[in-house]
Amino acid sequence: MAYEDLNAPEQSGSGWRRGWASVGALIATILLVALVVMVTFSNRARDEAVAWERHTYEVLWLTRNVDATISRSESTLARFVLDENDRTGLAYYDDWRRAGRMIAQLGRMVRSDPEQRERVEELEELYHARGQEFAAAAAAAAAGQESGGVPYFYQAGLSETGPKLRETLDAIAENEREALEQRRAETRLFDEQSDQLTEYLGWLAVLVGVGAILLGFLAYSA
């Protein structure tokens, strides 16, 4: 009986230490799981921000190509009304239709943005209106009339459709540039957050390892 009484405090103290160590290990494990989840979500958010940044670059690239292709088609039409060469006329039609396909692709790329989608719809209307203005010059040049398509092309040059078309393209590009700056900031933010959480995760893993060693030591002592 006396022997059991002497060992009772020692066993009680040992059990108390093991209990607190178990609670500490449980808390550390919960924190570890929470940090892993936070790192996962942060990495996912960063990947989404990078994807949107890449998407913005693609929209800007496409906008520049639309502008360049329309300019090239207008220059080719100017040459066509002068030389009335069928090959020049085909080159004009090819460039003009290519610009239309690019505008359609641009509309698909910005369909998730209501403001940009509205601008692209306006761009499509201006593109078709500009095409009708050029059609008379191209048809006259193809028919080989006396003055050819020069008067029609000159008249199209006085129209406000061309400047409005380029203003709309500039507005689309400017909006994308502003969005690009915002998405770059988001990417940097998520990068920093992910790095910080990863650092916390490393320190917590060390603490969990130390706790596991402590539990093993207490279990061995018991």
mmCIF file of C-alpha atoms in Angstrom:
data_model
loop_
_atom_site.group_PDB
_atom_site.id
_atom_site.type_symbol
_atom_site.label_atom_id
_atom_site.label_comp_id
_atom_site.label_asym_id
_atom_site.label_seq_id
_atom_site.Cartn_x
_atom_site.Cartn_y
_atom_site.Cartn_z
ATOM 1 C CA MET A 1 0.000 0.000 0.000
ATOM 2 C CA ALA A 2 2.817 2.424 0.932
ATOM 3 C CA TYR A 3 4.645 1.540 -2.291
ATOM 4 C CA GLU A 4 1.603 2.462 -4.383
ATOM 5 C CA ASP A 5 1.240 5.792 -2.494
ATOM 6 C CA LEU A 6 4.860 6.726 -3.189
ATOM 7 C CA ASN A 7 4.488 6.109 -6.950
ATOM 8 C CA ALA A 8 1.106 7.875 -7.248
ATOM 9 C CA PRO A 9 2.481 11.490 -7.449
ATOM 10 C CA GLU A 10 5.103 10.473 -10.003
ATOM 11 C CA GLN A 11 2.518 8.781 -12.226
ATOM 12 C CA SER A 12 0.162 11.783 -11.846
ATOM 13 C CA GLY A 13 2.890 14.227 -12.854
ATOM 14 C CA SER A 14 3.922 12.104 -15.794
ATOM 15 C CA GLY A 15 0.315 11.859 -16.980
ATOM 16 C CA TRP A 16 -0.123 15.621 -16.641
ATOM 17 C CA ARG A 17 2.947 16.285 -18.784
ATOM 18 C CA ARG A 18 1.826 13.787 -21.407
ATOM 19 C CA GLY A 19 -1.630 15.405 -21.484
ATOM 20 C CA TRP A 20 -0.284 18.889 -22.092
ATOM 21 C CA ALA A 21 2.143 17.610 -24.707
ATOM 22 C CA SER A 22 -0.731 15.869 -26.508
ATOM 23 C CA VAL A 23 -2.817 19.059 -26.445
ATOM 24 C CA GLY A 24 0.121 21.052 -27.797
ATOM 25 C CA ALA A 25 0.721 18.515 -30.563
ATOM 26 C CA LEU A 26 -2.984 18.602 -31.476
ATOM 27 C CA ILE A 27 -3.008 22.396 -31.683
ATOM 28 C CA ALA A 28 0.167 22.399 -33.774
ATOM 29 C CA THR A 29 -1.327 19.791 -36.111
ATOM 30 C CA ILE A 30 -4.499 21.865 -36.543
ATOM 31 C CA LEU A 31 -2.413 24.952 -37.286
ATOM 32 C CA LEU A 32 -0.310 22.947 -39.711
ATOM 33 C CA VAL A 33 -3.381 21.766 -41.612
ATOM 34 C CA ALA A 34 -4.808 25.311 -41.622
ATOM 35 C CA LEU A 35 -1.556 26.717 -43.012
ATOM 36 C CA VAL A 36 -1.426 24.043 -45.715
ATOM 37 C CA VAL A 37 -4.964 24.984 -46.766
ATOM 38 C CA MET A 38 -4.094 28.700 -46.756
ATOM 39 C CA VAL A 39 -0.953 28.100 -48.827
ATOM 40 C CA THR A 40 -2.999 26.066 -51.306
ATOM 41 C CA PHE A 41 -5.608 28.803 -51.694
ATOM 42 C CA SER A 42 -2.923 31.493 -51.934
ATOM 43 C CA ASN A 43 -1.093 29.581 -54.666
ATOM 44 C CA ARG A 44 -4.358 29.051 -56.519
ATOM 45 C CA ALA A 45 -5.188 32.770 -56.302
ATOM 46 C CA ARG A 46 -1.697 33.616 -57.532
ATOM 47 C CA ASP A 47 -2.069 31.235 -60.486
ATOM 48 C CA GLU A 48 -5.408 32.824 -61.366
ATOM 49 C CA ALA A 49 -3.865 36.298 -61.199
ATOM 50 C CA VAL A 50 -1.013 35.175 -63.469
ATOM 51 C CA ALA A 51 -3.534 33.654 -65.901
ATOM 52 C CA TRP A 52 -5.497 36.917 -66.006
ATOM 53 C CA GLU A 53 -2.280 38.849 -66.530
ATOM 54 C CA ARG A 54 -1.404 36.613 -69.475
ATOM 55 C CA HIS A 55 -4.949 37.034 -70.825
ATOM 56 C CA THR A 56 -4.549 40.820 -70.677
ATOM 57 C CA TYR A 57 -1.315 40.624 -72.651
ATOM 58 C CA GLU A 58 -3.113 38.552 -75.293
ATOM 59 C CA VAL A 59 -5.934 41.100 -75.560
ATOM 60 C CA LEU A 60 -3.429 43.943 -75.935
ATOM 61 C CA TRP A 61 -1.525 42.006 -78.588
ATOM 62 C CA LEU A 62 -4.735 41.299 -80.497
ATOM 63 C CA THR A 63 -5.828 44.937 -80.275
ATOM 64 C CA ARG A 64 -2.529 46.097 -81.776
ATOM 65 C CA ASN A 65 -2.837 43.531 -84.542
ATOM 66 C CA VAL A 66 -6.376 44.664 -85.393
ATOM 67 C CA ASP A 67 -5.148 48.233 -85.684
ATOM 68 C CA ALA A 68 -2.140 47.227 -87.791
ATOM 69 C CA THR A 69 -4.216 45.008 -90.093
ATOM 70 C CA ILE A 70 -6.851 47.699 -90.688
ATOM 71 C CA SER A 71 -4.116 50.234 -91.448
ATOM 72 C CA ARG A 72 -2.473 47.825 -93.856
ATOM 73 C CA SER A 73 -5.765 47.078 -95.618
ATOM 74 C CA GLU A 74 -6.461 50.811 -96.041
ATOM 75 C CA SER A 75 -3.003 51.330 -97.514
ATOM 76 C CA THR A 76 -3.538 48.400 -99.865
ATOM 77 C CA LEU A 77 -6.918 49.816 -100.932
ATOM 78 C CA ALA A 78 -5.260 53.165 -101.673
ATOM 79 C CA ARG A 79 -2.819 51.344 -103.947
ATOM 80 C CA PHE A 80 -5.652 49.328 -105.520
ATOM 81 C CA VAL A 81 -7.651 52.399 -106.578
ATOM 82 C CA LEU A 82 -4.516 53.618 -108.341
ATOM 83 C CA ASP A 83 -3.197 50.497 -110.067
ATOM 84 C CA GLU A 84 -6.533 48.599 -110.351
ATOM 85 C CA ASN A 85 -4.558 45.378 -110.162
ATOM 86 C CA ASP A 86 -6.579 42.325 -109.181
ATOM 87 C CA ARG A 87 -3.805 41.002 -106.966
ATOM 88 C CA THR A 88 -3.756 44.266 -105.031
ATOM 89 C CA GLY A 89 -7.524 44.061 -104.669
ATOM 90 C CA LEU A 90 -7.312 40.521 -103.322
ATOM 91 C CA ALA A 91 -4.650 41.597 -100.826
ATOM 92 C CA TYR A 92 -6.988 44.362 -99.608
ATOM 93 C CA TYR A 93 -9.931 41.981 -99.206
ATOM 94 C CA ASP A 94 -7.770 39.410 -97.384
ATOM 95 C CA ASP A 95 -6.479 41.974 -94.878
ATOM 96 C CA TRP A 96 -9.908 43.468 -94.303
ATOM 97 C CA ARG A 97 -11.528 40.079 -93.657
ATOM 98 C CA ARG A 98 -8.606 39.123 -91.400
ATOM 99 C CA ALA A 99 -9.247 42.237 -89.332
ATOM 100 C CA GLY A 100 -12.899 41.205 -89.006
ATOM 101 C CA ARG A 101 -11.941 37.764 -87.730
ATOM 102 C CA MET A 102 -9.587 39.342 -85.189
ATOM 103 C CA ILE A 103 -12.355 41.629 -83.939
ATOM 104 C CA ALA A 104 -14.640 38.615 -83.522
ATOM 105 C CA GLN A 105 -11.899 36.849 -81.568
ATOM 106 C CA LEU A 106 -11.433 39.979 -79.450
ATOM 107 C CA GLY A 107 -15.131 39.896 -78.609
ATOM 108 C CA ARG A 108 -14.849 36.305 -77.410
ATOM 109 C CA MET A 109 -11.837 37.139 -75.249
ATOM 110 C CA VAL A 110 -13.502 40.046 -73.404
ATOM 111 C CA ARG A 111 -17.016 38.588 -73.129
ATOM 112 C CA SER A 112 -16.668 38.277 -69.328
ATOM 113 C CA ASP A 113 -16.116 42.055 -69.025
ATOM 114 C CA PRO A 114 -19.370 43.973 -69.718
ATOM 115 C CA GLU A 115 -17.633 47.311 -70.399
ATOM 116 C CA GLN A 116 -15.072 45.827 -72.747
ATOM 117 C CA ARG A 117 -17.724 43.727 -74.469
ATOM 118 C CA GLU A 118 -19.719 46.899 -75.132
ATOM 119 C CA ARG A 119 -16.642 48.599 -76.607
ATOM 120 C CA VAL A 120 -15.958 45.645 -78.894
ATOM 121 C CA GLU A 121 -19.586 45.654 -80.059
ATOM 122 C CA GLU A 122 -19.158 49.327 -80.957
ATOM 123 C CA LEU A 123 -15.911 48.422 -82.702
ATOM 124 C CA GLU A 124 -17.711 45.792 -84.793
ATOM 125 C CA GLU A 125 -20.341 48.333 -85.861
ATOM 126 C CA LEU A 126 -17.657 50.825 -86.863
ATOM 127 C CA TYR A 127 -15.751 48.104 -88.711
ATOM 128 C CA HIS A 128 -18.797 47.189 -90.798
ATOM 129 C CA ALA A 129 -19.586 50.865 -91.465
ATOM 130 C CA ARG A 130 -15.986 51.444 -92.560
ATOM 131 C CA GLY A 131 -16.171 48.394 -94.784
ATOM 132 C CA GLN A 132 -19.229 49.812 -96.555
ATOM 133 C CA GLU A 133 -17.401 53.088 -97.130
ATOM 134 C CA PHE A 134 -14.463 51.239 -98.651
ATOM 135 C CA ALA A 135 -16.678 48.907 -100.675
ATOM 136 C CA ALA A 136 -17.627 51.628 -103.147
ATOM 137 C CA ALA A 137 -13.974 52.494 -103.792
ATOM 138 C CA ALA A 138 -12.998 48.828 -104.163
ATOM 139 C CA ALA A 139 -15.927 48.094 -106.498
ATOM 140 C CA ALA A 140 -15.113 51.095 -108.702
ATOM 141 C CA ALA A 141 -11.449 50.096 -108.883
ATOM 142 C CA ALA A 142 -12.392 46.519 -109.747
ATOM 143 C CA ALA A 143 -14.763 47.747 -112.490
ATOM 144 C CA GLY A 144 -12.040 49.960 -114.003
ATOM 145 C CA GLN A 145 -14.220 53.040 -114.363
ATOM 146 C CA GLU A 146 -12.810 56.286 -115.769
ATOM 147 C CA SER A 147 -11.830 57.846 -112.467
ATOM 148 C CA GLY A 148 -11.652 54.480 -110.758
ATOM 149 C CA GLY A 149 -12.167 54.346 -107.022
ATOM 150 C CA VAL A 150 -10.123 57.442 -106.214
ATOM 151 C CA PRO A 151 -13.101 59.779 -105.525
ATOM 152 C CA TYR A 152 -14.780 57.156 -103.352
ATOM 153 C CA PHE A 153 -11.581 56.521 -101.422
ATOM 154 C CA TYR A 154 -11.095 60.262 -100.936
ATOM 155 C CA GLN A 155 -14.645 60.574 -99.677
ATOM 156 C CA ALA A 156 -14.091 57.679 -97.253
ATOM 157 C CA GLY A 157 -10.997 59.478 -95.983
ATOM 158 C CA LEU A 158 -13.156 62.437 -94.954
ATOM 159 C CA SER A 159 -15.499 60.244 -92.918
ATOM 160 C CA GLU A 160 -15.453 60.229 -89.106
ATOM 161 C CA THR A 161 -15.779 56.442 -89.035
ATOM 162 C CA GLY A 162 -12.041 55.808 -89.305
ATOM 163 C CA PRO A 163 -11.013 58.056 -86.381
ATOM 164 C CA LYS A 164 -13.855 56.703 -84.239
ATOM 165 C CA LEU A 165 -12.753 53.151 -84.997
ATOM 166 C CA ARG A 166 -9.230 53.883 -83.817
ATOM 167 C CA GLU A 167 -10.482 55.754 -80.758
ATOM 168 C CA THR A 168 -12.483 52.682 -79.797
ATOM 169 C CA LEU A 169 -9.440 50.460 -80.271
ATOM 170 C CA ASP A 170 -7.404 52.855 -78.103
ATOM 171 C CA ALA A 171 -10.102 52.767 -75.408
ATOM 172 C CA ILE A 172 -10.053 48.962 -75.370
ATOM 173 C CA ALA A 173 -6.265 48.915 -75.125
ATOM 174 C CA GLU A 174 -6.195 51.586 -72.399
ATOM 175 C CA ASN A 175 -8.705 49.672 -70.298
ATOM 176 C CA GLU A 176 -6.602 46.529 -70.634
ATOM 177 C CA ARG A 177 -3.448 48.398 -69.633
ATOM 178 C CA GLU A 178 -5.156 49.635 -66.480
ATOM 179 C CA ALA A 179 -6.346 46.101 -65.737
ATOM 180 C CA LEU A 180 -2.810 44.837 -66.340
ATOM 181 C CA GLU A 181 -1.403 47.112 -63.632
ATOM 182 C CA GLN A 182 -4.049 45.910 -61.203
ATOM 183 C CA ARG A 183 -3.398 42.257 -62.010
ATOM 184 C CA ARG A 184 0.349 42.733 -61.660
ATOM 185 C CA ALA A 185 -0.252 44.166 -58.184
ATOM 186 C CA GLU A 186 -2.475 41.191 -57.319
ATOM 187 C CA THR A 187 0.185 38.764 -58.542
ATOM 188 C CA ARG A 188 2.854 40.436 -56.391
ATOM 189 C CA LEU A 189 0.519 40.413 -53.378
ATOM 190 C CA PHE A 190 -0.285 36.725 -53.709
ATOM 191 C CA ASP A 191 3.396 35.912 -54.288
ATOM 192 C CA GLU A 192 4.367 37.663 -51.060
ATOM 193 C CA GLN A 193 1.491 36.062 -49.179
ATOM 194 C CA SER A 194 2.391 32.611 -50.447
ATOM 195 C CA ASP A 195 6.048 33.053 -49.511
ATOM 196 C CA GLN A 196 5.126 34.270 -46.017
ATOM 197 C CA LEU A 197 2.734 31.386 -45.423
ATOM 198 C CA THR A 198 5.308 28.907 -46.693
ATOM 199 C CA GLU A 199 7.812 30.318 -44.191
ATOM 200 C CA TYR A 200 5.276 29.970 -41.375
ATOM 201 C CA LEU A 201 4.577 26.452 -42.540
ATOM 202 C CA GLY A 202 8.260 25.563 -42.293
ATOM 203 C CA TRP A 203 8.565 26.896 -38.739
ATOM 204 C CA LEU A 204 5.390 25.133 -37.678
ATOM 205 C CA ALA A 205 6.654 21.881 -39.168
ATOM 206 C CA VAL A 206 9.767 22.262 -37.014
ATOM 207 C CA LEU A 207 7.604 22.791 -33.932
ATOM 208 C CA VAL A 208 5.508 19.741 -34.768
ATOM 209 C CA GLY A 209 8.709 17.729 -35.147
ATOM 210 C CA VAL A 210 9.962 18.924 -31.771
ATOM 211 C CA GLY A 211 6.594 18.072 -30.232
ATOM 212 C CA ALA A 212 6.722 14.584 -31.695
ATOM 213 C CA ILE A 213 10.207 14.065 -30.239
ATOM 214 C CA LEU A 214 8.972 15.282 -26.849
ATOM 215 C CA LEU A 215 6.016 12.924 -26.941
ATOM 216 C CA GLY A 216 8.305 10.060 -27.828
ATOM 217 C CA PHE A 217 10.586 10.935 -24.926
ATOM 218 C CA LEU A 218 7.653 11.070 -22.492
ATOM 219 C CA ALA A 219 6.280 7.811 -23.804
ATOM 220 C CA TYR A 220 9.704 6.208 -23.330
ATOM 221 C CA SER A 221 9.954 7.619 -19.790
ATOM 222 C CA ALA A 222 6.508 6.296 -18.922
#
